[in-house]
PDB file of C-alpha atoms in Angstrom:
ATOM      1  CA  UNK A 802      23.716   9.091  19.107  1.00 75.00           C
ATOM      2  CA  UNK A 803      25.290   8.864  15.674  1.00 87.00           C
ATOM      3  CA  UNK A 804      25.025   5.557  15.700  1.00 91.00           C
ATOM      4  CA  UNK A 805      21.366   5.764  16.404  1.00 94.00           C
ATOM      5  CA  UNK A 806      20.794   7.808  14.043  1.00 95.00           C
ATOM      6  CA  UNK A 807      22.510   5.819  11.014  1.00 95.00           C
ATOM      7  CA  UNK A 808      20.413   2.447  12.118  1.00 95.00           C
ATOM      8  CA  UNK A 809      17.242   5.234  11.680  1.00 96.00           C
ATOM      9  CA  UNK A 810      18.296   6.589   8.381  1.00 95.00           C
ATOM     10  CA  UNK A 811      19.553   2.692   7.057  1.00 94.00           C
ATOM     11  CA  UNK A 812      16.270   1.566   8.314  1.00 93.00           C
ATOM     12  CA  UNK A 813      14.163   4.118   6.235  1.00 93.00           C
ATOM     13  CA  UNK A 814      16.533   3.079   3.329  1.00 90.00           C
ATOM     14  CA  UNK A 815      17.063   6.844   2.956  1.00 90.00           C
ATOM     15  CA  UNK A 816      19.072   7.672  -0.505  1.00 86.00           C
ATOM     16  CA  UNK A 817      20.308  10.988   0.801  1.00 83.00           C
ATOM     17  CA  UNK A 818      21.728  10.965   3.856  1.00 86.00           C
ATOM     18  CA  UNK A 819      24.111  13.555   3.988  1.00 85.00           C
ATOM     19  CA  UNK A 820      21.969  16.362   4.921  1.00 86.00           C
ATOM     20  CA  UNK A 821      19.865  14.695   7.806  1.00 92.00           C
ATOM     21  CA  UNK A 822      20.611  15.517  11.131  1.00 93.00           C
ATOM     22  CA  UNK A 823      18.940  14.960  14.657  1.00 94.00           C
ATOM     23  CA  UNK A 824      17.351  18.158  14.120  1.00 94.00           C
ATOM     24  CA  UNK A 825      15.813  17.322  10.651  1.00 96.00           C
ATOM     25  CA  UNK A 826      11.975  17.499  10.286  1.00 96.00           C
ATOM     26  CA  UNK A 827      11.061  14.295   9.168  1.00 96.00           C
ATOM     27  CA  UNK A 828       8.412  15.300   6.552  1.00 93.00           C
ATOM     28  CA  UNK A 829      11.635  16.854   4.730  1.00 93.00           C
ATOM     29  CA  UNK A 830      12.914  13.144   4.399  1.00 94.00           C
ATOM     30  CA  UNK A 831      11.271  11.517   1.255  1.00 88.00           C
ATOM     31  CA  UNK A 832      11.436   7.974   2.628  1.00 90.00           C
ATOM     32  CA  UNK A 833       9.235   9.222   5.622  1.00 92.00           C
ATOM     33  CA  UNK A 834       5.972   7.705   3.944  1.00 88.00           C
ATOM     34  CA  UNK A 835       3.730   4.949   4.963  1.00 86.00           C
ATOM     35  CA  UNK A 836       6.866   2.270   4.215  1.00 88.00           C
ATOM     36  CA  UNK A 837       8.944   4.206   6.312  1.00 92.00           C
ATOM     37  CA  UNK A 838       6.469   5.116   9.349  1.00 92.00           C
ATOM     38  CA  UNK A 839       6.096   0.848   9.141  1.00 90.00           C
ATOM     39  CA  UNK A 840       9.776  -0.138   9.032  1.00 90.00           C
ATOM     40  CA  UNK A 841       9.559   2.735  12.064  1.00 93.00           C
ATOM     41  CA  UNK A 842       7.523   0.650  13.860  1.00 90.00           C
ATOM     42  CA  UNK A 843       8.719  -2.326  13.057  1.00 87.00           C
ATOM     43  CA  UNK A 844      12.627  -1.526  14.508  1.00 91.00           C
ATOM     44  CA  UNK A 845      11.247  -0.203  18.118  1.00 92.00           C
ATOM     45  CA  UNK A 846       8.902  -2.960  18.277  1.00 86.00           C
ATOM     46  CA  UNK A 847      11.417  -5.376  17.688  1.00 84.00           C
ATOM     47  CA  UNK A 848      14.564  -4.160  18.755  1.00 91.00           C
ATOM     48  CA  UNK A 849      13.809  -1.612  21.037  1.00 93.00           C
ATOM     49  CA  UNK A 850      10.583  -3.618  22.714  1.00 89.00           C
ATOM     50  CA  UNK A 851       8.528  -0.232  22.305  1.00 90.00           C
ATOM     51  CA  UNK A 852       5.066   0.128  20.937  1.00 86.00           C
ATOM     52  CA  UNK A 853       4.690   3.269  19.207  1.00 87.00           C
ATOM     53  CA  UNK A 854       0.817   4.404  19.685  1.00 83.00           C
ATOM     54  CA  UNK A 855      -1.184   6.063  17.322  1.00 78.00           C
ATOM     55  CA  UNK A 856      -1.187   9.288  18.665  1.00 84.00           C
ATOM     56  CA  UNK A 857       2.710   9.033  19.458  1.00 90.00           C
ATOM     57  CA  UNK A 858       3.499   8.175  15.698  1.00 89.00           C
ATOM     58  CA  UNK A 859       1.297  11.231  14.307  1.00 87.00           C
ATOM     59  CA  UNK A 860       2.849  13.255  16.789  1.00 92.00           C
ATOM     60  CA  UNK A 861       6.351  12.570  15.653  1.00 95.00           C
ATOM     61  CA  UNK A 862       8.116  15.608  14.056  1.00 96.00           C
ATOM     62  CA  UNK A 863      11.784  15.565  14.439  1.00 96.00           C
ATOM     63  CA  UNK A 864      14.396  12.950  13.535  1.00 96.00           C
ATOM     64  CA  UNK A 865      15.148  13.352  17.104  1.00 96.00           C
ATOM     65  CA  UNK A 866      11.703  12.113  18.125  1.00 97.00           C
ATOM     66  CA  UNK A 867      12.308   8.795  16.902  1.00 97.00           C
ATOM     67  CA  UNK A 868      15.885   8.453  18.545  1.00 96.00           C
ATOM     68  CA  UNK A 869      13.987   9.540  21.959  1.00 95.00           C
ATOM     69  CA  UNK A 870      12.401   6.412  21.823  1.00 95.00           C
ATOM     70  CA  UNK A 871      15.369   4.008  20.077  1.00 95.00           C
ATOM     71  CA  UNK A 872      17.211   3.414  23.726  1.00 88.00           C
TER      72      UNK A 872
ATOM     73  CA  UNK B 838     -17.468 -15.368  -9.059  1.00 65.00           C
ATOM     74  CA  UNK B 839     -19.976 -12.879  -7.900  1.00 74.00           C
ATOM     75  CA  UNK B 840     -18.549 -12.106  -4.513  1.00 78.00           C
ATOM     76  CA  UNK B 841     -19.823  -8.357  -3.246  1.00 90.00           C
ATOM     77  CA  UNK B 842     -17.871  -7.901  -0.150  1.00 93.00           C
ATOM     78  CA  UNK B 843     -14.330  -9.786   1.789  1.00 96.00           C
ATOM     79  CA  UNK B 844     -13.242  -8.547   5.388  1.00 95.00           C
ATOM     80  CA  UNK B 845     -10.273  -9.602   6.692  1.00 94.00           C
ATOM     81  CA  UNK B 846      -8.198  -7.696   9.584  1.00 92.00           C
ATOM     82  CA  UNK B 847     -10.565  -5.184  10.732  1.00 92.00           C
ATOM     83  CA  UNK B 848     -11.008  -4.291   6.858  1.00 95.00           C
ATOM     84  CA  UNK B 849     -13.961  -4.660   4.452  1.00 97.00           C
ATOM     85  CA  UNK B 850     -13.699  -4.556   0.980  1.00 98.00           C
ATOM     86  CA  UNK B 851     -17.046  -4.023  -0.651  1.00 98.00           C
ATOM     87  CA  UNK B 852     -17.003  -3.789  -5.049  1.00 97.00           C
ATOM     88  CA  UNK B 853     -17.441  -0.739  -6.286  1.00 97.00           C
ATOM     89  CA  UNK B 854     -20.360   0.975  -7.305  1.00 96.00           C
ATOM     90  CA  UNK B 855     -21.475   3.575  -9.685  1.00 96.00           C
ATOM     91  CA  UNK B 856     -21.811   5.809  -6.429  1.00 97.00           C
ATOM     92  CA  UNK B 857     -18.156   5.610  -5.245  1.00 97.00           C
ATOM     93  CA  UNK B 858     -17.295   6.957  -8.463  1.00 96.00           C
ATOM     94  CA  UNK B 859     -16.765  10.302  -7.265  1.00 96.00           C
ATOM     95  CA  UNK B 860     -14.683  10.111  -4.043  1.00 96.00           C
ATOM     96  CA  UNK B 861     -12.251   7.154  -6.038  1.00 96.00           C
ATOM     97  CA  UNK B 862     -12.053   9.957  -8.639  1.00 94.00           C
ATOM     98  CA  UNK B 863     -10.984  12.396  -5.884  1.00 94.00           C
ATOM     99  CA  UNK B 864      -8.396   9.904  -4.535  1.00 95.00           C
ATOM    100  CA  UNK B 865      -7.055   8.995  -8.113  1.00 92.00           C
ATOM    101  CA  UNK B 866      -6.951  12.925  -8.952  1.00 88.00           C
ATOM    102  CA  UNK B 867      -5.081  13.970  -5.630  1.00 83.00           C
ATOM    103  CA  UNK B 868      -1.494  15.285  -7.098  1.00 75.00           C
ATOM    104  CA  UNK B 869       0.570  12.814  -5.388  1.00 72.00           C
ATOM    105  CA  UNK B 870      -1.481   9.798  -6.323  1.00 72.00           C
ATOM    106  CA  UNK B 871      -2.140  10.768  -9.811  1.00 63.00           C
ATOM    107  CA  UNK B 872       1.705  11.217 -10.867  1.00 65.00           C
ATOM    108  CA  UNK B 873       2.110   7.186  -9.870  1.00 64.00           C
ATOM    109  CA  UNK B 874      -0.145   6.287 -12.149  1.00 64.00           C
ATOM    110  CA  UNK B 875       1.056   3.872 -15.061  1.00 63.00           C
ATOM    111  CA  UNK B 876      -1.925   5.256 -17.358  1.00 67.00           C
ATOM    112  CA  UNK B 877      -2.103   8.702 -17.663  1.00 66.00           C
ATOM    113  CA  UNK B 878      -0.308  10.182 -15.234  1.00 64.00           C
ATOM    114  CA  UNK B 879      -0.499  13.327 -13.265  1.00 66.00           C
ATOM    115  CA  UNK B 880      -3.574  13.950 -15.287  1.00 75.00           C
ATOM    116  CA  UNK B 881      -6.496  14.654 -13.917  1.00 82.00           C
ATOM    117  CA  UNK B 882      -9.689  12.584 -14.931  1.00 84.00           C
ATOM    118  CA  UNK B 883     -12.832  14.518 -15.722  1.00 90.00           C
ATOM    119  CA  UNK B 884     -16.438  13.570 -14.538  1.00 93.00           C
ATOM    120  CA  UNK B 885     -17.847  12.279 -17.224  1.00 94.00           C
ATOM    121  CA  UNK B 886     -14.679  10.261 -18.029  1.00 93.00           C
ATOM    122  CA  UNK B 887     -14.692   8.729 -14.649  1.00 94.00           C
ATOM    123  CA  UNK B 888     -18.519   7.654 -15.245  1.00 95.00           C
ATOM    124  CA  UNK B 889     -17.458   6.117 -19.005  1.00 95.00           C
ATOM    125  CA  UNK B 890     -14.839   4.028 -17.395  1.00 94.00           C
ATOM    126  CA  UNK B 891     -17.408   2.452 -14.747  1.00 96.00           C
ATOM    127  CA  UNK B 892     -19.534   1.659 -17.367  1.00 96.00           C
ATOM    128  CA  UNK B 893     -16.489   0.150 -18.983  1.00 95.00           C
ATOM    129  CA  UNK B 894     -15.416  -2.070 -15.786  1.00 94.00           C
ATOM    130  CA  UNK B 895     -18.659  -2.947 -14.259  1.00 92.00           C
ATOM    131  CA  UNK B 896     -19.379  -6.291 -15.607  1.00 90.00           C
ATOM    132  CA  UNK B 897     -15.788  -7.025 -16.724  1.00 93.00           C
ATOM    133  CA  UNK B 898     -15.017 -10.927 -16.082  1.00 93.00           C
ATOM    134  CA  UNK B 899     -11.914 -10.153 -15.681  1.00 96.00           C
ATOM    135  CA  UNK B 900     -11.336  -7.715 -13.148  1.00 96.00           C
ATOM    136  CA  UNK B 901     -12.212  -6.829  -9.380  1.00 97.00           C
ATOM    137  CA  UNK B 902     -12.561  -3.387  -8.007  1.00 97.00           C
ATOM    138  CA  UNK B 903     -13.305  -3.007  -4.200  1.00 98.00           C
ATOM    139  CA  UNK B 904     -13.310   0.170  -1.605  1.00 98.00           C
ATOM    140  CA  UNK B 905     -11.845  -0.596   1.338  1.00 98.00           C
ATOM    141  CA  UNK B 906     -13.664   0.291   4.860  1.00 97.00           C
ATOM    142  CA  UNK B 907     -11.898   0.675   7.884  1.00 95.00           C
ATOM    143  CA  UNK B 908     -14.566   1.775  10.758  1.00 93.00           C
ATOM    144  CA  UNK B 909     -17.389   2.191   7.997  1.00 95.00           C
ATOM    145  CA  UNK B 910     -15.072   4.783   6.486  1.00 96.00           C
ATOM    146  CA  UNK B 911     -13.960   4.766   2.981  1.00 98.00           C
ATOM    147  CA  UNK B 912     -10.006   4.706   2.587  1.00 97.00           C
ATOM    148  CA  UNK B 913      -9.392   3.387  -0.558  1.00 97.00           C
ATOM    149  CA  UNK B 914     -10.033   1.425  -3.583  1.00 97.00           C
ATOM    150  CA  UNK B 915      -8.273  -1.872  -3.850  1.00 97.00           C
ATOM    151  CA  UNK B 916      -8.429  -3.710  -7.553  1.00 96.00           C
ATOM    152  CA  UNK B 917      -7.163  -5.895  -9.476  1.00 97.00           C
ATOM    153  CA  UNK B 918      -7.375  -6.078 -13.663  1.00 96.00           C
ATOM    154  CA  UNK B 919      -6.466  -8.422 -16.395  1.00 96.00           C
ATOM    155  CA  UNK B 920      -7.233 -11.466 -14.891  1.00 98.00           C
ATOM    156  CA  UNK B 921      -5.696 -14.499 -16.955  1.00 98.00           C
ATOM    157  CA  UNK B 922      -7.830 -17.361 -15.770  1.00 97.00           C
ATOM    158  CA  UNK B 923      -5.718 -19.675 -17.825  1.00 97.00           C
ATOM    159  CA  UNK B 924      -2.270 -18.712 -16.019  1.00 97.00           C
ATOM    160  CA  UNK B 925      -4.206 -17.565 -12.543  1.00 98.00           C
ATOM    161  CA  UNK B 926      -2.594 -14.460 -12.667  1.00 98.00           C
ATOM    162  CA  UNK B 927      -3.706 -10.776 -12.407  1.00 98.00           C
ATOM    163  CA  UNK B 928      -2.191  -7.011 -11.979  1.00 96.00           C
ATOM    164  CA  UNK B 929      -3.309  -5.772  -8.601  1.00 96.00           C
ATOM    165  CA  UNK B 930      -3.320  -2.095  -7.693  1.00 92.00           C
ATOM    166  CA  UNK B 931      -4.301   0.582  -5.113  1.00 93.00           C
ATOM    167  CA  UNK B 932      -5.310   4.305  -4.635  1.00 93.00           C
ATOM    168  CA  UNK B 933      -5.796   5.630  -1.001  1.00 94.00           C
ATOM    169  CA  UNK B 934      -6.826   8.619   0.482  1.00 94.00           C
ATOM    170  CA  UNK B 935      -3.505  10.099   1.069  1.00 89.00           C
ATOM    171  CA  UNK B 936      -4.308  11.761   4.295  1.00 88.00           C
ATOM    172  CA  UNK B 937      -5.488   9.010   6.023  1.00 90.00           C
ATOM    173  CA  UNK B 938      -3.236   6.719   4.651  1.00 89.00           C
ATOM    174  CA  UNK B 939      -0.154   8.820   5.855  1.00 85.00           C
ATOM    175  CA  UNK B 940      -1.626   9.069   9.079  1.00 85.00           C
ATOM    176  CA  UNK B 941      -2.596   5.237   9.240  1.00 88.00           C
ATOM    177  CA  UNK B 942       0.405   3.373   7.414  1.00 89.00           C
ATOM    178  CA  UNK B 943      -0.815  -0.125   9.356  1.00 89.00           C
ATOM    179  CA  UNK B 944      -4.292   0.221   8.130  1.00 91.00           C
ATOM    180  CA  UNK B 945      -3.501   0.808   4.793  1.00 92.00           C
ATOM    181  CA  UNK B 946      -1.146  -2.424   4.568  1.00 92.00           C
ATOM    182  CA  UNK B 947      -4.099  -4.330   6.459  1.00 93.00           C
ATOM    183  CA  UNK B 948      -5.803  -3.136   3.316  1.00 96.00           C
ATOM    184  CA  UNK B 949      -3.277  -4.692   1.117  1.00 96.00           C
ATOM    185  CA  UNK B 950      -3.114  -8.361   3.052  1.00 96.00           C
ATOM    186  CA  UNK B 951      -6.948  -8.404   2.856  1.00 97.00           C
ATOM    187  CA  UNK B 952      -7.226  -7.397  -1.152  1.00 97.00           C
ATOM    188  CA  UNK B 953      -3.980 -10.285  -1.292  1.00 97.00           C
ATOM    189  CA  UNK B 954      -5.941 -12.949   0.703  1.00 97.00           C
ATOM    190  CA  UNK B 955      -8.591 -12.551  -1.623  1.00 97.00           C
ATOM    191  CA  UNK B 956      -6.500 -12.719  -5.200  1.00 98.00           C
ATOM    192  CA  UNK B 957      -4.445 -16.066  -3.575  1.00 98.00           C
ATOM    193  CA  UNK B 958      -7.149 -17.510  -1.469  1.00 97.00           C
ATOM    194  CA  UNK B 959     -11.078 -16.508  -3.439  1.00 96.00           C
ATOM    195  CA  UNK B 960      -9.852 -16.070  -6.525  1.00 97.00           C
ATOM    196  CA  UNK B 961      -6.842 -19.248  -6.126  1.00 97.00           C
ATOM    197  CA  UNK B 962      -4.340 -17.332  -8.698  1.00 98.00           C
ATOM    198  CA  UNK B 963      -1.070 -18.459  -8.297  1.00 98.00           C
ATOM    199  CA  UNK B 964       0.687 -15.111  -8.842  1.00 98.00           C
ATOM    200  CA  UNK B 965       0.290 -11.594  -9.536  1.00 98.00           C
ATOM    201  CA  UNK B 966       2.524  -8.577 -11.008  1.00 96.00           C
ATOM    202  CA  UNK B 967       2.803  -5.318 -12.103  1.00 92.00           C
ATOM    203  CA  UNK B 968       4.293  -2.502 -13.526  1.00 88.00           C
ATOM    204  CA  UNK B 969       6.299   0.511 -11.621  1.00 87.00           C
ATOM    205  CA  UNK B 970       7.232   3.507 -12.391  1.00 83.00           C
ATOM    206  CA  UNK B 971      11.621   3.167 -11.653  1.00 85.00           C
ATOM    207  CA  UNK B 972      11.611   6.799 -10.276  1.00 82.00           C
ATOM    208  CA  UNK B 973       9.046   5.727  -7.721  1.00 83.00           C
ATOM    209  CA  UNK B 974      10.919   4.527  -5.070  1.00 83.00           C
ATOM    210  CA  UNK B 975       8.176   4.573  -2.574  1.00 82.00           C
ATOM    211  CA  UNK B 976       5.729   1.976  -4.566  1.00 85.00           C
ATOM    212  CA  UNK B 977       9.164   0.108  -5.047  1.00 88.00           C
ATOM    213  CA  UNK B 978      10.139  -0.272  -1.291  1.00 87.00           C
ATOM    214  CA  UNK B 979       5.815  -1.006  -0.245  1.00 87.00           C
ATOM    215  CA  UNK B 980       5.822  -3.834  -3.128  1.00 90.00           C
ATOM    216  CA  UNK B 981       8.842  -5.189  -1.567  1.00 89.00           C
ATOM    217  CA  UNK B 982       7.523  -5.200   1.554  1.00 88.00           C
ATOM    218  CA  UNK B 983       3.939  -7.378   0.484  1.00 91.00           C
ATOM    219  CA  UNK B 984       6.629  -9.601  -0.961  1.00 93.00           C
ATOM    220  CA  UNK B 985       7.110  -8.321  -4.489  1.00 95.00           C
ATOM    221  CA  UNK B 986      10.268  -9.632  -6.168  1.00 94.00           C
ATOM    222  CA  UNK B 987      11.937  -6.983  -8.361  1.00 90.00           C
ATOM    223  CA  UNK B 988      12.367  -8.961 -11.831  1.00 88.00           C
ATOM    224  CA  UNK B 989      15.134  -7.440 -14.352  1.00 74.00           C
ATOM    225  CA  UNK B 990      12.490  -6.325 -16.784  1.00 71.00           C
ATOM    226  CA  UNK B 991      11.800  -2.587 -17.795  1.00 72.00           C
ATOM    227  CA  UNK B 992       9.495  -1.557 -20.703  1.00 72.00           C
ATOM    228  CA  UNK B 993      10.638   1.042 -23.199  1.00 70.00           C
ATOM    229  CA  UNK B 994       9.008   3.906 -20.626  1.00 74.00           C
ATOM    230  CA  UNK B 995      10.629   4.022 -17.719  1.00 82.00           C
ATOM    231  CA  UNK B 996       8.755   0.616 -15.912  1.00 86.00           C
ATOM    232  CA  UNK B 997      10.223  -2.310 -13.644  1.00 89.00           C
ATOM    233  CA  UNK B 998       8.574  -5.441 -13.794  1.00 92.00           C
ATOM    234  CA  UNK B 999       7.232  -6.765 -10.036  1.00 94.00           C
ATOM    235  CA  UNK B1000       5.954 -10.496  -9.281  1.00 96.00           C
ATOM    236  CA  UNK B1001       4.742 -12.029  -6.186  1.00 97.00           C
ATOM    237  CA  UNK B1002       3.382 -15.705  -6.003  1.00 97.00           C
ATOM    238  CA  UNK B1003       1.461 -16.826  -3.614  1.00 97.00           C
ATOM    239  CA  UNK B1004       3.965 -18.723  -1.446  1.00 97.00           C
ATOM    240  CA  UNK B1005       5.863 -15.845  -1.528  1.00 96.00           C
ATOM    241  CA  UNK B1006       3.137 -13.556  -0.205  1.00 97.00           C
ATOM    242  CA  UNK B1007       1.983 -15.666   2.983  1.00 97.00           C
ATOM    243  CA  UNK B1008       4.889 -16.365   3.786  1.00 95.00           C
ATOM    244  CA  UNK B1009       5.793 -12.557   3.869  1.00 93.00           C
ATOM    245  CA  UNK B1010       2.166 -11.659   5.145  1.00 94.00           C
ATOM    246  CA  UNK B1011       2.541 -14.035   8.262  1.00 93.00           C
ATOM    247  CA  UNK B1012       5.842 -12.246   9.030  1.00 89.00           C
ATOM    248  CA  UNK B1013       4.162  -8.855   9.042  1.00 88.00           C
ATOM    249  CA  UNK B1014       0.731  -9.607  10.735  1.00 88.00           C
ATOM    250  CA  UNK B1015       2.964 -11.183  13.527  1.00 85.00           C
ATOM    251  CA  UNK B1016       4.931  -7.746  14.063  1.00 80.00           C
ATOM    252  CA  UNK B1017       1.429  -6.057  13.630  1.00 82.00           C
ATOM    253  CA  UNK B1018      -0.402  -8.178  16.109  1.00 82.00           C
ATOM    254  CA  UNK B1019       2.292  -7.638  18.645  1.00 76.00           C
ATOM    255  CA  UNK B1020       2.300  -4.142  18.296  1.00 71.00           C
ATOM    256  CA  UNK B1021      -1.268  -2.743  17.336  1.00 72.00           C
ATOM    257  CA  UNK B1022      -3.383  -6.242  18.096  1.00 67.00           C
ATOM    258  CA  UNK B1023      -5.528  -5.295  20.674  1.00 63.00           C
ATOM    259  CA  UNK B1024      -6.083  -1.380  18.951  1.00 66.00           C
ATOM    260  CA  UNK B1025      -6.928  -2.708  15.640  1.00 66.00           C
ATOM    261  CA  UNK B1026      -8.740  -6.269  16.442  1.00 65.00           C
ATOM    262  CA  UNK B1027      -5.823  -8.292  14.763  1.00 67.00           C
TER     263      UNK B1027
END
């Protein structure tokens, strides 16, 4: 899981990293914007073969809502 | 070049008009948008001033302002200013409804390839650039993504120097539509 969860926070490019944890919301991360919701997409798409929909991606809350999906 | 409208990838860009004067001042007075600005920032711009400027940019030869429609819905006004026809270059820029464009980050780069294609491909300049704010790390990382390269260059307040030429943007827009297209083609008519 840690693991996971440094490819996340390296893939949003995320300055401060100390402080996140699976448990984080992810509107308290300030790289979860529009670049970051893409390079979201872009890893489970690519790597993980998953297509994030719409209605998944707005639903997204949690740092641990991504991982659910990075497997 | 009197072109009114471009659509490209589910997008149309139609110029602006004296009536989308009030819901582009809305966008470029929303808090978060309006502390990015280069000119004037977190200031809020007043009616009347909003009106002056139109009147200042609407036949300008050197300039292109466009809202973008995704679905017949406004999202955002796309532009770019200070044309140099002699070096084919310009300074691009963009204000979205934040809302929508947090909720739709594909649509909103869709938005940026079709205002691109139409700076490289209608108006054939060979590169553009701009100006950002260093502390802004978001419009740093989304002008990297397009393709911007980051060139060691900072004016006396605070502002790195961006360029992207044209090679350098298809090649970085065909990378990104192909991730798009697998991923959202069907939804979004890619």
């Amino acid at each position: 899981m840690q693991e996971k969860l440094q490819e996340l926070l390296d893939t949003l490019e995320c300055e401060n990293q100390a402080n996140i944890s699976t448990d984080t919301d992810l509107s308290d991360i300030e790289e979860w914007d529009s670049m970051g919701k893409i390079s979201i997409i872009t890893l489970l798409a690519t790597k993980y073969n998953y297509t994030l929909s719409f209605d998944e991606l707005k639903a997204l809350s949690k740092v641990s809502d991504i991982l659910k999906f990075m497997k | 070049m009197e072109t009114q409208s471009f659509s490209r990838y589910g997008i149309t860009l139609l110029r602006l008009r004296r009536e989308d004067n009030e819901i582009l001042r809305s966008w470029r007075n929303n808090p978060h948008n309006a502390m990015q600005m280069r000119e004037q920032a977190g200031r809020k711009i007043g009616q009347e001033e909003q009106k002056a400027w139109f009147e200042r940019i609407k036949n300008s030869k050197n300039a292109f302002y466009f809202i973008a429609y995704y679905k017949n819905k406004p999202i955002g006004c796309l532009s770019i200013k200070n044309i140099d026809w002699d070096d084919l270059c310009g300074d691009p820029g963009s204000v979205f409804d934040s809302d929508f464009a947090d909720e739709n980050p594909i649509i909103k780069f869709c938005c940026e390839f079709a205002s691109h294609d139409f700076y490289f491909e209608e108006l054939k300049l060979d590169f553009t650039h701009t100006f950002v704010k260093n502390s802004n790390k978001q419009a740093i990382r989304y002008n990297k993504f397009i393709g911007y390269e980051h060139l060691e260059k900072f004016d006396e307040n605070g502002f790195s120097y961006f360029k992207l030429s044209s090679n350098k943007y298809f090649e970085t827009r065909n990378a990104a539509l192909l991730t798009f297209r697998k991923v959202y083609g069907d939804t979004l008519g890619l």
